[in-house]
Coordinates of C-alpha atoms in Angstrom, one line a residue:
X1 CA -30.0 24.3 29.6
X2 CA -26.4 24.3 28.4
X3 CA -25.8 23.4 24.8
X4 CA -23.8 20.2 24.2
X5 CA -20.2 20.9 23.5
X6 CA -18.7 19.9 20.2
X7 CA -15.9 17.5 20.4
X8 CA -12.6 19.3 20.5
X9 CA -10.7 19.4 17.2
X10 CA -7.7 17.2 17.2
X11 CA -5.2 15.7 14.7
X12 CA -6.9 12.3 15.1
X13 CA -10.4 13.8 14.2
X14 CA -8.9 15.5 11.2
X15 CA -7.1 12.4 10.0
X16 CA -10.2 10.3 10.5
X17 CA -12.3 12.7 8.4
X18 CA -9.7 12.9 5.7
X19 CA -9.2 9.1 5.6
X20 CA -13.0 8.7 5.1
X21 CA -13.0 11.3 2.3
X22 CA -10.0 9.8 0.5
X23 CA -11.5 6.3 0.7
X24 CA -14.9 7.5 -0.6
X25 CA -13.9 10.0 -3.2
X26 CA -10.1 10.0 -3.8
X27 CA -7.3 12.4 -3.1
X28 CA -8.7 15.3 -5.1
X29 CA -11.7 15.5 -2.9
X30 CA -9.6 16.5 0.1
X31 CA -9.4 20.2 0.9
X32 CA -9.0 22.0 4.1
X33 CA -12.2 23.9 3.5
X34 CA -14.2 20.7 2.9
X35 CA -12.7 19.0 5.9
X36 CA -13.4 22.0 8.1
X37 CA -17.0 22.1 7.0
X38 CA -17.4 18.4 7.7
X39 CA -15.9 18.8 11.1
X40 CA -18.1 21.8 11.9
X41 CA -15.1 24.2 12.4
X42 CA -13.6 27.1 10.6
X43 CA -11.0 26.5 8.0
X44 CA -8.1 28.2 9.8
X45 CA -8.6 26.0 12.9
X46 CA -7.1 23.1 10.9
X47 CA -3.8 25.0 10.6
X48 CA -3.3 24.6 14.4
X49 CA -2.7 20.9 13.7
X50 CA -1.5 20.7 10.1
X51 CA 0.3 23.3 7.9
X52 CA -1.4 22.2 4.6
X53 CA -3.3 19.5 2.8
X54 CA -0.1 17.6 2.0
X55 CA 0.6 17.2 5.7
X56 CA -2.9 15.8 6.2
X57 CA -2.5 13.3 3.4
X58 CA 0.9 12.3 4.8
X59 CA -0.9 11.6 8.1
X60 CA -3.6 9.6 6.4
X61 CA -1.0 7.5 4.6
X62 CA 0.8 6.9 7.8
X63 CA -2.3 5.4 9.4
X64 CA -2.3 2.9 6.6
X65 CA 1.3 2.0 7.1
X66 CA 0.5 1.5 10.8
X67 CA -1.9 -1.2 9.8
X68 CA 0.8 -3.4 8.3
X69 CA 1.9 -6.3 10.5
X70 CA 5.6 -6.3 11.3
X71 CA 5.7 -9.0 13.9
X72 CA 7.1 -11.6 11.5
X73 CA 10.5 -9.8 11.5
X74 CA 10.9 -10.4 15.2
X75 CA 9.4 -13.9 15.9
X76 CA 12.1 -16.1 14.4
X77 CA 10.7 -16.7 11.0
X78 CA 13.2 -17.3 8.1
X79 CA 13.8 -14.1 6.1
X80 CA 12.0 -15.6 3.1
X81 CA 8.9 -16.4 5.0
X82 CA 8.9 -13.1 6.9
X83 CA 9.3 -11.1 3.6
X84 CA 6.4 -13.1 2.1
X85 CA 4.1 -12.6 5.1
X86 CA 4.9 -8.9 5.4
X87 CA 4.3 -8.3 1.7
X88 CA 0.9 -10.0 2.0
X89 CA 0.0 -7.9 5.1
X90 CA 1.1 -4.7 3.3
X91 CA -1.0 -5.5 0.2
X92 CA -4.0 -6.1 2.4
X93 CA -3.7 -2.7 4.0
X94 CA -3.3 -1.0 0.6
X95 CA -6.3 -3.0 -0.9
X96 CA -8.4 -1.6 1.9
X97 CA -7.4 2.0 1.1
X98 CA -6.4 2.1 -2.6
X99 CA -6.9 5.8 -3.1
X100 CA -4.0 6.7 -0.8
X101 CA -1.5 4.4 -2.6
X102 CA 0.0 7.2 -4.8
X103 CA 1.0 9.0 -1.6
X104 CA 2.5 5.9 0.0
X105 CA 4.3 5.1 -3.3
X106 CA 6.4 8.3 -2.8
X107 CA 8.2 6.8 0.2
X108 CA 8.0 7.2 3.9
X109 CA 9.4 10.7 4.1
X110 CA 9.1 11.7 7.8
X111 CA 6.1 9.6 8.5
X112 CA 6.8 7.6 11.8
X113 CA 4.9 4.4 10.9
X114 CA 6.3 4.4 7.4
X115 CA 9.8 4.8 8.8
X116 CA 9.2 1.9 11.3
X117 CA 8.1 -0.2 8.4
X118 CA 11.3 0.6 6.3
X119 CA 13.5 0.1 9.4
X120 CA 11.9 -3.4 10.1
X121 CA 12.4 -4.7 6.6
X122 CA 16.0 -3.3 6.2
X123 CA 17.0 -4.5 9.7
X124 CA 15.6 -8.0 9.1
X125 CA 17.4 -8.4 5.8
X126 CA 20.8 -7.2 7.3
X127 CA 20.3 -9.5 10.3
X128 CA 19.7 -12.4 7.9
X129 CA 23.1 -11.7 6.2
X130 CA 22.3 -9.4 3.3
X131 CA 24.9 -6.6 2.8
X132 CA 23.3 -3.2 3.6
X133 CA 23.3 -2.1 0.0
X134 CA 21.4 -5.2 -1.2
X135 CA 19.1 -5.0 1.8
X136 CA 18.2 -1.5 0.6
X137 CA 17.6 -2.8 -2.9
X138 CA 15.3 -5.5 -1.5
X139 CA 13.2 -2.9 0.4
X140 CA 12.9 -0.8 -2.7
X141 CA 12.0 -3.8 -4.9
X142 CA 9.3 -4.9 -2.5
X143 CA 7.8 -1.4 -2.3
X144 CA 7.7 -1.1 -6.1
X145 CA 6.0 -4.5 -6.4
X146 CA 3.5 -4.1 -3.6
X147 CA 2.4 -0.5 -4.3
X148 CA 2.3 -1.3 -8.1
X149 CA 0.0 -4.2 -7.5
X150 CA -2.3 -2.0 -5.5
X151 CA -2.5 0.9 -8.0
X152 CA -4.8 -1.0 -10.4
X153 CA -6.4 -4.3 -11.3
X154 CA -5.2 -6.3 -14.3
X155 CA -8.5 -8.2 -14.5
X156 CA -10.6 -5.0 -14.4
X157 CA -8.9 -3.7 -17.5
X158 CA -10.8 -6.2 -19.7
X159 CA -14.4 -5.7 -20.6
X160 CA -17.0 -8.6 -20.2
X161 CA -18.1 -8.4 -23.8
X162 CA -17.0 -11.5 -25.7
X163 CA -17.4 -9.6 -29.0
X164 CA -14.6 -7.2 -28.1
X165 CA -12.1 -10.0 -28.6
X166 CA -12.5 -11.1 -32.2
X167 CA -10.3 -14.2 -32.7
X168 CA -9.2 -12.9 -36.1
X169 CA -7.5 -9.9 -34.3
X170 CA -6.8 -11.5 -30.9
X171 CA -6.3 -15.2 -31.3
X172 CA -5.2 -15.8 -27.7
X173 CA -7.8 -13.7 -25.9
X174 CA -10.8 -16.0 -26.3
X175 CA -11.4 -16.1 -22.6
X176 CA -10.5 -12.4 -21.8
X177 CA -14.1 -11.4 -21.4
X178 CA -14.2 -13.7 -18.3
X179 CA -11.4 -11.9 -16.5
X180 CA -13.5 -9.0 -15.1
X181 CA -15.9 -11.2 -13.2
X182 CA -12.9 -13.1 -11.8
X183 CA -11.1 -10.0 -10.7
X184 CA -10.2 -11.0 -7.2
X185 CA -9.0 -14.5 -8.2
X186 CA -6.9 -13.2 -11.0
X187 CA -5.3 -10.3 -9.1
X188 CA -4.6 -12.3 -6.0
X189 CA -3.1 -15.1 -8.1
X190 CA -0.9 -12.7 -10.0
X191 CA 0.3 -11.1 -6.8
X192 CA 1.2 -14.4 -5.2
X193 CA 2.9 -15.7 -8.4
X194 CA 5.0 -12.5 -8.6
X195 CA 5.8 -12.5 -4.9
X196 CA 6.9 -16.1 -5.0
X197 CA 9.0 -15.4 -8.1
X198 CA 10.7 -12.5 -6.4
X199 CA 11.5 -14.3 -3.3
X200 CA 12.7 -17.4 -5.2
X201 CA 15.0 -15.2 -7.2
X202 CA 16.3 -13.5 -4.0
X203 CA 16.9 -16.9 -2.5
X204 CA 19.2 -17.8 -5.4
X205 CA 21.2 -14.7 -4.9
X206 CA 21.3 -15.3 -1.2
X207 CA 22.6 -18.8 -1.6
X208 CA 25.3 -17.5 -3.9
X209 CA 26.2 -14.8 -1.3
X210 CA 26.5 -17.4 1.5
X211 CA 28.7 -19.6 -0.6
X212 CA 31.1 -16.8 -1.7

C-alpha cells in the first residue's frame, strides 16, 4: 500500500508555519531550521522559496498588511472618516499579531500588500486635495501612531498592587493599580482619543489649505 504523500512545500505553507510561530513565541523563535523541522522537510528546501529568514518575516508581515480593510478609500467616504476607519482596521490587524509589529514598523519595503496600503492612503489624501508632500507626511504620521499603539500596552505597564503607589510619593496615582485589569478599555480609549485628536488637527490644517 502506497504511503500517503506529504503536502508539497510551498511559500504559503512556510508563511503559515512562520506566522504561527511568531504569534506564539515571537520573532526570535523563527529560524529556517525550526521551520523546516516543523514542516517535515530539510532545511535547504526552504531556500527554494525564500533566500533567508528576513524574507520569510517580510512575507509574514505582508499577510498582516493584507488583512487591513482599504475599501473606505474607494466608497465615497470623506477623507476624515476614511482615515479614521482605516486606522481602526489597521490597529485591529496589528492587535491580532503584535509580535510582527517591529517588522511592519520598518515600512513596506517591497511587500505587495504593504505597498498597496501605502498607495491607497497616499492616493486618497491627494485626491481629497492634500498636496503630495503633506499626503506623505500624513501617511507617515498615521503609521507612527498606529504601530506605536500596537507595540505595547500603557495599562499593562502598571502593577495591580495598591501599595506600589504610595500617595506620599505619587499623589496622583491613587487609582493606578486598577489600570491593569482595565487594559482593553484604557488602551482602546487612548487609541480613539489620540486618533480623534490627530484627525481634528489635520482637519484644521486642511480647512486652512482650502481657504488659502
